[in-house]
Coordinates of C-alpha atoms and ligand atoms in Angstrom, one line a residue:
X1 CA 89.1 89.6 136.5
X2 CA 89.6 88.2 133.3
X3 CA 91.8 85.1 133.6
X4 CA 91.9 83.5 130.3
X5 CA 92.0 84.8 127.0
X6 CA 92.6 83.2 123.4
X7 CA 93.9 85.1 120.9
X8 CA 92.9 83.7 117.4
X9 CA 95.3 84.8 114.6
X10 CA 98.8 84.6 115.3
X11 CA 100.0 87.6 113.2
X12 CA 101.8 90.6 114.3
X13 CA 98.7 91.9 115.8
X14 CA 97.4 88.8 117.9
X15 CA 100.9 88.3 119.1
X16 CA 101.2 91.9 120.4
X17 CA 98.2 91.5 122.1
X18 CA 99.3 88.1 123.7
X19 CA 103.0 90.0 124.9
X20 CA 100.7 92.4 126.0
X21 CA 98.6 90.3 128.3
X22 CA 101.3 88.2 129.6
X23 CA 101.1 89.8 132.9
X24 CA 97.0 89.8 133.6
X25 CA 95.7 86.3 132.0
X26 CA 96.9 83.2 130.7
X27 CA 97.0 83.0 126.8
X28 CA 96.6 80.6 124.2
X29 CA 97.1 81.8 120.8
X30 CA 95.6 80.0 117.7
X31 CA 97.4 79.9 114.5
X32 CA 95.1 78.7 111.3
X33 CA 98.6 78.3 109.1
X34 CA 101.7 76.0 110.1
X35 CA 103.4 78.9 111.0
X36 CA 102.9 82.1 113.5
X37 CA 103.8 85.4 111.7
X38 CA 101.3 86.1 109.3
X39 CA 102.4 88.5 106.7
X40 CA 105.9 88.7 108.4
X41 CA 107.9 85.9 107.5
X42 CA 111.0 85.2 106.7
X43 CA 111.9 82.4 104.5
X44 CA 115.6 81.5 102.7
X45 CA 116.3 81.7 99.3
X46 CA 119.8 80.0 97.6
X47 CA 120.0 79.2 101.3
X48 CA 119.9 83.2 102.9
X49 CA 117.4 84.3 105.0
X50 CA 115.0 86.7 102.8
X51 CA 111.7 88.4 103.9
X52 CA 108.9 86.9 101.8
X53 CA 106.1 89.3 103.0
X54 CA 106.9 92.9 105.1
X55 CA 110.4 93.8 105.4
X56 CA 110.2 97.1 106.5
X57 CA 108.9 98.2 109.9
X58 CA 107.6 102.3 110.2
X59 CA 110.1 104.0 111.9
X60 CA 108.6 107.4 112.1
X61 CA 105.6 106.0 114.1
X62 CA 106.9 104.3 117.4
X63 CA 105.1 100.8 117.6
X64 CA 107.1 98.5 115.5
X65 CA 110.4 99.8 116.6
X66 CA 109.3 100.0 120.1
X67 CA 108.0 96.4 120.7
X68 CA 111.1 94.7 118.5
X69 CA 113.3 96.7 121.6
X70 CA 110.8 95.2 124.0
X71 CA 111.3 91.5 122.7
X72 CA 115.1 92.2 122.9
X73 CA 115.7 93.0 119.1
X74 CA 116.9 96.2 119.6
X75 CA 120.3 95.7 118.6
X76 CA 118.9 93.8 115.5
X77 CA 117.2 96.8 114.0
X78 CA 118.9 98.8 111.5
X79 CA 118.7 101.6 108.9
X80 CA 118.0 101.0 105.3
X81 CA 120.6 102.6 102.9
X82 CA 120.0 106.0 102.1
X83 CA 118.1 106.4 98.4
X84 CA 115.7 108.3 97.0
X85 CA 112.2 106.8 96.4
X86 CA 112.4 106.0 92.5
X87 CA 109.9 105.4 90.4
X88 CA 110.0 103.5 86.7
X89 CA 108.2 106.1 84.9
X90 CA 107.1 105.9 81.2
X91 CA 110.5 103.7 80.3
X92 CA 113.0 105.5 82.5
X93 CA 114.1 105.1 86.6
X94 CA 113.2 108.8 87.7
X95 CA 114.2 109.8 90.9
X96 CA 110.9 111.7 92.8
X97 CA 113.0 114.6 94.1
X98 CA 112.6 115.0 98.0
X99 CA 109.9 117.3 99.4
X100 CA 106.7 115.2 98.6
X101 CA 104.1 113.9 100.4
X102 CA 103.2 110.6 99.3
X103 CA 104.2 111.3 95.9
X104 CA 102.6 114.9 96.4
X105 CA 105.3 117.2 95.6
X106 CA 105.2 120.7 97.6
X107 CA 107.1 122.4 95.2
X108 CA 106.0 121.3 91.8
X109 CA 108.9 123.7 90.3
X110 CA 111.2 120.9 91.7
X111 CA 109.4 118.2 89.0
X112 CA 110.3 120.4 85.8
X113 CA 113.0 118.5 83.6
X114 CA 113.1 114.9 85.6
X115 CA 110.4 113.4 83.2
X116 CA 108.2 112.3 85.6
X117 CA 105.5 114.6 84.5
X118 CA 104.6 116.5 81.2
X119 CA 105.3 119.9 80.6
X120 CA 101.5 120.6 81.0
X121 CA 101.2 117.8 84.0
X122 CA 103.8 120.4 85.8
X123 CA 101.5 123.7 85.1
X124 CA 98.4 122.1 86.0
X125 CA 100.1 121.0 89.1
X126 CA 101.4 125.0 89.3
X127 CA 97.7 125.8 89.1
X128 CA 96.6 124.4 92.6
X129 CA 97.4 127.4 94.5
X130 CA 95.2 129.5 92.6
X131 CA 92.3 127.0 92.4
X132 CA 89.5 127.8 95.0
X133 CA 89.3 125.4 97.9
X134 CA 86.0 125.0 99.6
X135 CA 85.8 122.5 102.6
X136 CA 84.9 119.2 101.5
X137 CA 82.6 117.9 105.0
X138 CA 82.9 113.7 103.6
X139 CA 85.5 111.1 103.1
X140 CA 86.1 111.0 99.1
X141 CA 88.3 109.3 96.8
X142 CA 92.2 109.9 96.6
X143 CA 92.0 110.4 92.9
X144 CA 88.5 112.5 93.7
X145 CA 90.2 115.4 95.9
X146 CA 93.5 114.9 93.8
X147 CA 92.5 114.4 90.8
X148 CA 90.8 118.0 91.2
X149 CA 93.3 120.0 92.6
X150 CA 96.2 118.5 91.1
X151 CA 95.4 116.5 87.8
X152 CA 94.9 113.3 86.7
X153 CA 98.3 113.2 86.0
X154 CA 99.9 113.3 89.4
X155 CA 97.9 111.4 90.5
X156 CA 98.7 108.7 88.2
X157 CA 102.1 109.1 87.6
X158 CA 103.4 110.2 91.3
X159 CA 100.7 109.8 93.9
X160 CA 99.3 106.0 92.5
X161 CA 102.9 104.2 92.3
X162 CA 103.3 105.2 96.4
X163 CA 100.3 104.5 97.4
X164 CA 100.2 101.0 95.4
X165 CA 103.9 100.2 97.0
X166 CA 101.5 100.5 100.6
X167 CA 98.2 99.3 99.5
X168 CA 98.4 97.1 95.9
X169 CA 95.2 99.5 95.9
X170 CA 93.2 102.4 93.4
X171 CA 93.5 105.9 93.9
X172 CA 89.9 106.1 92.6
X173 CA 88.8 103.3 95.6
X174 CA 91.1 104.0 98.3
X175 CA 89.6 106.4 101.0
X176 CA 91.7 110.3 101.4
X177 CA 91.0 110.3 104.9
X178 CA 92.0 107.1 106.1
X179 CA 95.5 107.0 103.3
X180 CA 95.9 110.4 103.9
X181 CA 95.0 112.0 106.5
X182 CA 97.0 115.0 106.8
X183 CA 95.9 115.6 102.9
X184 CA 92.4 115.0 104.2
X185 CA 92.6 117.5 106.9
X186 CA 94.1 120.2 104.6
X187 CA 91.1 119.5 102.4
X188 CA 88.5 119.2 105.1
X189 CA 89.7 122.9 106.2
X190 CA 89.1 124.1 102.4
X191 CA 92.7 125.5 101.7
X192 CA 94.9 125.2 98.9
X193 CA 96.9 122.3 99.3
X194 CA 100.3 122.8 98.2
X195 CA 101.2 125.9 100.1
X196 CA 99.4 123.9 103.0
X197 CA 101.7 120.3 103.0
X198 CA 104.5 122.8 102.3
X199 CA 103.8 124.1 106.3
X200 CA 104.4 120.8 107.1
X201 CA 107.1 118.9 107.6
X202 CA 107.1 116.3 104.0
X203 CA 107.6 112.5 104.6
X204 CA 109.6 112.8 101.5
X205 CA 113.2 114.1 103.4
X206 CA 113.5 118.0 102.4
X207 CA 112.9 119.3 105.7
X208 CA 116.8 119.7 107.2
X209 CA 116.1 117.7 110.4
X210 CA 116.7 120.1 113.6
X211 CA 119.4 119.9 115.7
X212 CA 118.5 117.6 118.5
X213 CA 115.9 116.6 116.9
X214 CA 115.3 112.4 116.9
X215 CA 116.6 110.8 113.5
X216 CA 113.2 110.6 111.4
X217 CA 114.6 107.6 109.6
X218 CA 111.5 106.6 107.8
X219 CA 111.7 102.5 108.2
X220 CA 114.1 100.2 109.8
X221 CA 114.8 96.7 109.1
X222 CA 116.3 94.0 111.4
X223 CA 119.3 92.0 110.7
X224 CA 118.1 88.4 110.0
X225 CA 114.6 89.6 108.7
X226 CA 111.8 91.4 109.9
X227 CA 110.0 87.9 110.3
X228 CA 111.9 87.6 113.4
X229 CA 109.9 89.9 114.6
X230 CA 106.9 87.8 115.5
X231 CA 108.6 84.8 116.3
X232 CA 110.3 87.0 119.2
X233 CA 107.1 88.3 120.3
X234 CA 105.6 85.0 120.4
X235 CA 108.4 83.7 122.9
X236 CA 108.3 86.5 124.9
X237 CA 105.0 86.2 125.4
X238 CA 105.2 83.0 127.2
X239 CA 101.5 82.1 125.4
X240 CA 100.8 78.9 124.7
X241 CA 100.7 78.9 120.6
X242 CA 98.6 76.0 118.5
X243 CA 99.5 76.1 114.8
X244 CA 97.5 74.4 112.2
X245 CA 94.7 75.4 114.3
X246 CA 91.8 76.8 112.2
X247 CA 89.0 78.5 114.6
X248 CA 85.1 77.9 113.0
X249 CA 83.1 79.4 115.2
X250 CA 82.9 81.2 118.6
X251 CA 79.7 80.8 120.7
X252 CA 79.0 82.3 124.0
X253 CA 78.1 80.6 127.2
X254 CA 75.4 80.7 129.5
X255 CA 78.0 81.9 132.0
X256 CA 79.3 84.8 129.6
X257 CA 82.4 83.0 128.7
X258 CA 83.5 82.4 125.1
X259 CA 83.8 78.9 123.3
X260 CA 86.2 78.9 120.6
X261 CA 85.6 75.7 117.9
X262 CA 88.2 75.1 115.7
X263 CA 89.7 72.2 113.5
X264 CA 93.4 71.1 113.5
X265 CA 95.2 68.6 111.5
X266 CA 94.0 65.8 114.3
X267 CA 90.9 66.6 114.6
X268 CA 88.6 69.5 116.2
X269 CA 89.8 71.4 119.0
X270 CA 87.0 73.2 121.3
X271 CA 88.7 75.4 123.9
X272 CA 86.6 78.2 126.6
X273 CA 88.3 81.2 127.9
X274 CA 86.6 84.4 129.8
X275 CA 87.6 86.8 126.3
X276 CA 89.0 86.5 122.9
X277 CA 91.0 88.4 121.0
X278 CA 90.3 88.3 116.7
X279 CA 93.3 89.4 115.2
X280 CA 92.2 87.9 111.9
X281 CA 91.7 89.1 108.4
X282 CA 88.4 91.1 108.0
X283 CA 86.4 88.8 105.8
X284 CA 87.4 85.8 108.7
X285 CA 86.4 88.1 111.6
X286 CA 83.2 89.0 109.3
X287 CA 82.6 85.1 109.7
X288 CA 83.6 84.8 113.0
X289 CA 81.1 87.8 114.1
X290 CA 78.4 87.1 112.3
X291 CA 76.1 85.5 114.9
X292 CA 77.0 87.8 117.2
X293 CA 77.3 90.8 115.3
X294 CA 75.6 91.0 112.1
X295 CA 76.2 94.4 112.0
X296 CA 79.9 94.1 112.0
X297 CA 79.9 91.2 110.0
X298 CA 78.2 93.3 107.3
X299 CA 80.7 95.9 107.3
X300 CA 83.8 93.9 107.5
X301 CA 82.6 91.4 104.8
X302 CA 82.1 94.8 102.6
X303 CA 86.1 95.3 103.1
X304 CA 87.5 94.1 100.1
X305 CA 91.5 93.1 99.7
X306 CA 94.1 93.2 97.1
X307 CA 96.3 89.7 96.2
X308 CA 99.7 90.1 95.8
X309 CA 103.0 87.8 95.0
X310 CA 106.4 88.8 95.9
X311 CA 108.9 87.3 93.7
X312 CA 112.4 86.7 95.1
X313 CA 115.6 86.2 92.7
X314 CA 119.4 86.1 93.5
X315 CA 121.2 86.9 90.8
X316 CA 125.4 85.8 90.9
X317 CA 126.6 89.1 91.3
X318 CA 129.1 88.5 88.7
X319 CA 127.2 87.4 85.7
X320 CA 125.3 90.8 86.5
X321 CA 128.6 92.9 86.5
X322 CA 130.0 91.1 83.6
X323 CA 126.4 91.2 81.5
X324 CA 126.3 95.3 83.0
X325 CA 128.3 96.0 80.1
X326 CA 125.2 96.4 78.5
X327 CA 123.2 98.2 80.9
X328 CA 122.3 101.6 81.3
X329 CA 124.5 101.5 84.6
X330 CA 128.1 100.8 82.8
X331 CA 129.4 97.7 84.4
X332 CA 127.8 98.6 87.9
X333 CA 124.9 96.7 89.3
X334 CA 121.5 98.6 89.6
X335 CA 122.1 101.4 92.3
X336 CA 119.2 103.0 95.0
X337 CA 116.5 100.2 96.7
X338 CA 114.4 100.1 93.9
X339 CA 111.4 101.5 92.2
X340 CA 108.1 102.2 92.0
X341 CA 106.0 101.7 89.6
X342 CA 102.7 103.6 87.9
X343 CA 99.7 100.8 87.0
X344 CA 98.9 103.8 84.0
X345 CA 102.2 102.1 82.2
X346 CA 100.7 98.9 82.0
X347 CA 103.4 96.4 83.2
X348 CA 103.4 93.6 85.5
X349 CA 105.6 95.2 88.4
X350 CA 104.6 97.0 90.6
X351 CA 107.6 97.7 92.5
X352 CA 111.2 96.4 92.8
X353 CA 113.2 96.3 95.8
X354 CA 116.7 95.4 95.4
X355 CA 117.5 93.8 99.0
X356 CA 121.3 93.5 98.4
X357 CA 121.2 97.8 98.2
X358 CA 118.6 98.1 100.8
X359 CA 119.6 96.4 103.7
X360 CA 123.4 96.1 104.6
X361 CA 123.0 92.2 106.6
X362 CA 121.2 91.1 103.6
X363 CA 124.9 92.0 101.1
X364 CA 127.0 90.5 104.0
X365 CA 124.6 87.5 103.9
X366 CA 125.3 86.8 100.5
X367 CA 128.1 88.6 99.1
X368 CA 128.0 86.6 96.0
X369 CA 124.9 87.4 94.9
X370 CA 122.5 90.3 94.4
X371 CA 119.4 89.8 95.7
X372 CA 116.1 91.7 94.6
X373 CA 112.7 91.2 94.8
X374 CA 109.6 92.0 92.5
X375 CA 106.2 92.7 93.8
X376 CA 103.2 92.0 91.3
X377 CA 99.1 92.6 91.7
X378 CA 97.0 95.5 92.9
X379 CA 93.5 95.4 93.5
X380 CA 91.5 94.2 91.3
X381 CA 94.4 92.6 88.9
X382 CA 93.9 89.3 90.5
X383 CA 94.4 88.0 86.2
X384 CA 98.3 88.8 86.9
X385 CA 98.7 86.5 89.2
X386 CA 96.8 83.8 87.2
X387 CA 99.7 81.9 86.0
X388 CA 102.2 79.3 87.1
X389 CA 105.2 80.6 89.4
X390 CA 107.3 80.4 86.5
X391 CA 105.9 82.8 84.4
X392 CA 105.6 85.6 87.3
X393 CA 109.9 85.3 87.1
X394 CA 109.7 85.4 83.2
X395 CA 107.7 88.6 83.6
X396 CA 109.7 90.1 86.8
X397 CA 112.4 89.2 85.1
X398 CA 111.7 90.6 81.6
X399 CA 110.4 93.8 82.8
X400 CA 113.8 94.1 85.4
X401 CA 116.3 94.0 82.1
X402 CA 113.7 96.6 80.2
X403 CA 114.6 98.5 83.3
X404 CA 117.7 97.8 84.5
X405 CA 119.1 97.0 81.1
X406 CA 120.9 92.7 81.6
X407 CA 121.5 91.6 84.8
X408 CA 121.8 88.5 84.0
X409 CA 119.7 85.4 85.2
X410 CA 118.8 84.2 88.6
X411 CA 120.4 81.8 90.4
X412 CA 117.6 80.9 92.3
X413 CA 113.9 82.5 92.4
X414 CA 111.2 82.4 95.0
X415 CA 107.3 83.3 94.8
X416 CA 105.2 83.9 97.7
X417 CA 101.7 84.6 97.1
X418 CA 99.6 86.6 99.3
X419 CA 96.1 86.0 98.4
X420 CA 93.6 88.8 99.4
X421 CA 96.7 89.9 101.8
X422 CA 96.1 93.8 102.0
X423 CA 92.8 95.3 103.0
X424 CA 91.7 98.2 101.5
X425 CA 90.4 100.9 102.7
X426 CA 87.5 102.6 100.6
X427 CA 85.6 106.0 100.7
X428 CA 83.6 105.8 104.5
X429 CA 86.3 103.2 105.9
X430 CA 86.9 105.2 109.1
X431 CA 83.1 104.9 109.7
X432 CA 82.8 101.6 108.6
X433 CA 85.5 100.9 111.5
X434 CA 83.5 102.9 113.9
X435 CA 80.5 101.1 113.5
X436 CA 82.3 97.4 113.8
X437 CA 83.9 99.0 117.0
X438 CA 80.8 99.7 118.5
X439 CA 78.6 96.6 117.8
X440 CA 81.6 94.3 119.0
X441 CA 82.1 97.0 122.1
X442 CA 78.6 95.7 123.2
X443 CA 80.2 91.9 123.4
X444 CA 81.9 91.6 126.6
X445 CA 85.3 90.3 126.2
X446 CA 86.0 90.2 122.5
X447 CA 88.3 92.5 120.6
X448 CA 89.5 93.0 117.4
X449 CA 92.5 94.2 116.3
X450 CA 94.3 93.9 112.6
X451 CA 95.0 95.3 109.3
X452 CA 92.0 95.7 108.5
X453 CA 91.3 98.6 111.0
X454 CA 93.5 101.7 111.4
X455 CA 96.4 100.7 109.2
X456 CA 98.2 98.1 107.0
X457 CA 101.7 98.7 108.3
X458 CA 102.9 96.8 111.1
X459 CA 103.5 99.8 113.6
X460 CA 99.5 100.1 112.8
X461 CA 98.8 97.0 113.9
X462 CA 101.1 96.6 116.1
X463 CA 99.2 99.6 117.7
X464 CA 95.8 97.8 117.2
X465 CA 97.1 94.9 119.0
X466 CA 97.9 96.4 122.2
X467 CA 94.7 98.6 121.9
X468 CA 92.8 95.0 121.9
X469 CA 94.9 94.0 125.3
X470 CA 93.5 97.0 127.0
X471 CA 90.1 96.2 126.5
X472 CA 90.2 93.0 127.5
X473 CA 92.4 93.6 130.4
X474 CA 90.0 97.3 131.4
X475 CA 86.6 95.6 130.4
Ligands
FAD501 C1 103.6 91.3 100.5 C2 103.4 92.3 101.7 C3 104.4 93.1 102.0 C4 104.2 94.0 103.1 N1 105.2 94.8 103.4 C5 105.1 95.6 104.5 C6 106.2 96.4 105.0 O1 107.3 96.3 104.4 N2 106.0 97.2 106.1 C7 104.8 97.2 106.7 O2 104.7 97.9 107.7 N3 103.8 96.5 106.3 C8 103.9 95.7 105.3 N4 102.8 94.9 104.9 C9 101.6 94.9 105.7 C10 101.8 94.1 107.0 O3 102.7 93.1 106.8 C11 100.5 93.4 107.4 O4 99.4 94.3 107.3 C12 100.5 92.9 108.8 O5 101.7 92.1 109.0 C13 99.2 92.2 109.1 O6 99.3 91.6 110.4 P1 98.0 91.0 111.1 O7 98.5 90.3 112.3 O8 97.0 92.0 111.3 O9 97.5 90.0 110.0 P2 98.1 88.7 109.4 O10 99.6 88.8 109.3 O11 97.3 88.4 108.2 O12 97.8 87.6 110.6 C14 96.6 87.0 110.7 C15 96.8 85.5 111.1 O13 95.5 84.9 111.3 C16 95.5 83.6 110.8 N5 94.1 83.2 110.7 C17 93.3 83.7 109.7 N6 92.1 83.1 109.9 C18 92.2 82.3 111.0 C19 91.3 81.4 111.7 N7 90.0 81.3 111.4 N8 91.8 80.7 112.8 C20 93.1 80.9 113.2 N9 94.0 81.6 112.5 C21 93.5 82.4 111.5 C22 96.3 83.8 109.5 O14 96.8 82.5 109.1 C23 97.4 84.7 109.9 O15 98.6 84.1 110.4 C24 103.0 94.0 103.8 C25 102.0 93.1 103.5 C26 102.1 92.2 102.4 C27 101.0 91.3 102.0

């Protein structure tokens, strides 16, 4: 029976995997950064609380929402405002009428006149159902498959900007069968794809939601931020948790336990417990793995990751209404959440989210002030984010009144960089994955669990967390 465990990472997924535990072992989780949360964390800007990494949980997969009702959040969690996805399209906000799949409209008829595509974009997209389809048997890229059937267009201008508000990543890179899957599947079977996502329900809102059915509310928020999220797990968990503490290396005993090395602001730290959880980025489980399983360490070190920087404003809400005069809005602020941006226009953004729209507690918070926030690098632009704080507000900034028309300045700005913070997953990622599962299934008590493996999205690894738990806890 396993006893002890020690969880390094203390992320969404570790913690999961520690409230998950609580009840067969005694757990000790170990944090590398100050702080426990990873990639959720809220921070406060002109002295509200603001999310400075996710801020969204999937609400049409169960995980996320589930365990933020099992920590006692449940009356925290609530609906974002109703708007259609919008993306900033070749110097207009276009609304992506509903009835897509990730950006993949099912009725392309529905795309004539809103400017998002060309009049020949539009036909060639027309032109899928009478292309021939043979079964493709192996992962390729997004753009591959797409880029056939549909154009290089759509895939540019509509399927790029939805998956880069996900994965900062390159339809060209990014693996169809892990990103999408139902896509994948359609392809794998060798049919057309329109008339085949059409059959399906879309993830854009067209289907009319049955009567009785559950509300497919696509994300959900929590009042206070989605940060709260870990720390709530964490204290539910009842693990011990060490911050600032940095794990080197992990060696196995003679007895079959594990010994965990690792350095903290007073020194090193060498702990032993009978498994160990890695709920760490790939390339510091590639590390962490390698003496034990080069194998695995190969294939995770292959994963490469996308940097990103959120950029967080407050703007008096006022000046904005006052300066609206000028903007394409009348004397309103911006309307919808934001937008979306396509990397083929060449700007800085790549996506806008305005938090004062979006989330109800957030406008209550400060009702002053209109908050937004800015989101900058995809894979592979790490030049963008080469520059002083400052000048990633001059450009979110700049490119937000080319948008929005003036909305004045900010009150108050916040950047929070998140160096290689997204995984990507390329051509052959499923199979990369199975491979690392199997050489680390031969190490008795270690898991892994992350972003890195079936998902970015918290529910994912939310998901992957609790997977970990099982093994430890069934062998
Ligand atoms: C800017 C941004 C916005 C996002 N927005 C959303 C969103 O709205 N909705 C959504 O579902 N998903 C979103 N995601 C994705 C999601 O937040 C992450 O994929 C998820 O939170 C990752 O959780 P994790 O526990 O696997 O990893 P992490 O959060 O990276 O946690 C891993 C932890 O391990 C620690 N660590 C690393 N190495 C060591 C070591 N050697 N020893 C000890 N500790 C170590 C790190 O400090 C970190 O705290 C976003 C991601 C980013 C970057």
């Amino acid at each position: 029976m396993t006893r002890s465990v020690i969880v390094v990472g203390g992320g969404i997924s570790g913690l999961t995997a520690a409230w998950r535990l609580r009840a067969d072992a005694e757990v000790t989780v170990l944090e590398g950064a100050p702080r426990i949360g990873g990639k959720l964390r809220t921070g406060t800007l002109a002295g509200i609380p603001v999310d400075e990494g996710a801020e969204s949980l999937m609400a049409l997969r169960p995980e996320a929402v589930h365990l933020a009702q099992e920590v006692g959040l449940g009356d925290d969690l609530c609906d974002p405002a109703p708007a259609p996805t919008t993306l900033w399209s070749d110097g207009a906000l276009r609304p992506l009428p509903p009835g897509h799949v990730m950006g993949i409209p099912t009725d392309p008829g529905v795309l004539a006149g809103t400017g998002l595509l060309s009049q020949e974009g539009v036909a060639r997209l027309r032109h899928e159902e009478t292309l021939p389809a043979e079964p493709i048997a192996d992962d390729v890229s997004v753009a591959e498959y797409l880029g056939g059937r549909l154009g290089q267009e759509a895939v540019d201008r509509l399927v790029e900007p939805l998956l880069g508000g996900v994965y900062a990543g390159r339809p060209d890179r990014l693996s169809l069968r892990s990103v999408l899957p139902r896509v994948a599947a359609v392809a794998e079977r060798g049919e057309p794809l329109l008339g085949a996502l059409r059959r399906m329900r879309p993830s854009g809102g067209a289907a009319a939601p049955r009567a009785g059915a559950p509300r497919a509310v696509p994300v959900q928020g929590l009042r206070g931020g989605a940060g709260r999220l870990p720390l709530a797990v964490a204290a539910a968990s009842g693990a011990r948790v060490l911050t600032g503490t940095r794990v080197r290396e992990l060696r196995r005993t003679p007895g079959g336990r594990w010994r965990v090395f690792a350095v903290t602001g007073d020194g090193p730290l060498l702990l032993e417990a009978d498994a160990v959880v890695l709920a760490v980025p790939a390339y510091e489980a590639a590390e962490l793995l390698r003496p034990h399983a080069p194998l695995a360490d190969a294939d995770l070190g292959a994963i490469q990751h996308a940097s990103t920087a959120v950029v967080t404003m407050a703007f008096p809400r006022a000046d904005a209404l006052v300066l609206g005069h000028g903007n394409r809005h009348g004397d309103e602020l911006p309307t919808g959440n934001g937008f979306l941006v396509p990397a083929v226009d060449g700007g800085a953004l790549k996506a806008a989210t305005f938090l004062s729209n979006k989330w109800q507690w957030q406008r209550a918070a400060a009702p002053d002030l209109f908050l937004l926030r800015t989101s900058i690098g995809r894979v592979a632009e790490e030049h963008r984010l080469a520059t002083p704080d400052r000048h990633l507000v001059r450009a979110s900034v700049t490119e937000l009144h080319r948008a929005l028309g003036s909305i004045g300045e900010p009150v108050a700005a916040r950047v929070t960089r998140w160096e290689r913070g997204l995984p990507q997953y390329g051509v052959g990622h499923i199979e990369r994955i199975a491979r690392v599962r199997e050489a680390v299934g031969k190490l008795p008590g270690l898991a892994l669990c992350g972003a890195a493996y079936e998902g970015v999205g918290v529910a994912a690894c939310v998901a992957t967390g609790t997977a970990a738990a099982r093994r430890i806890t069934e062998g």
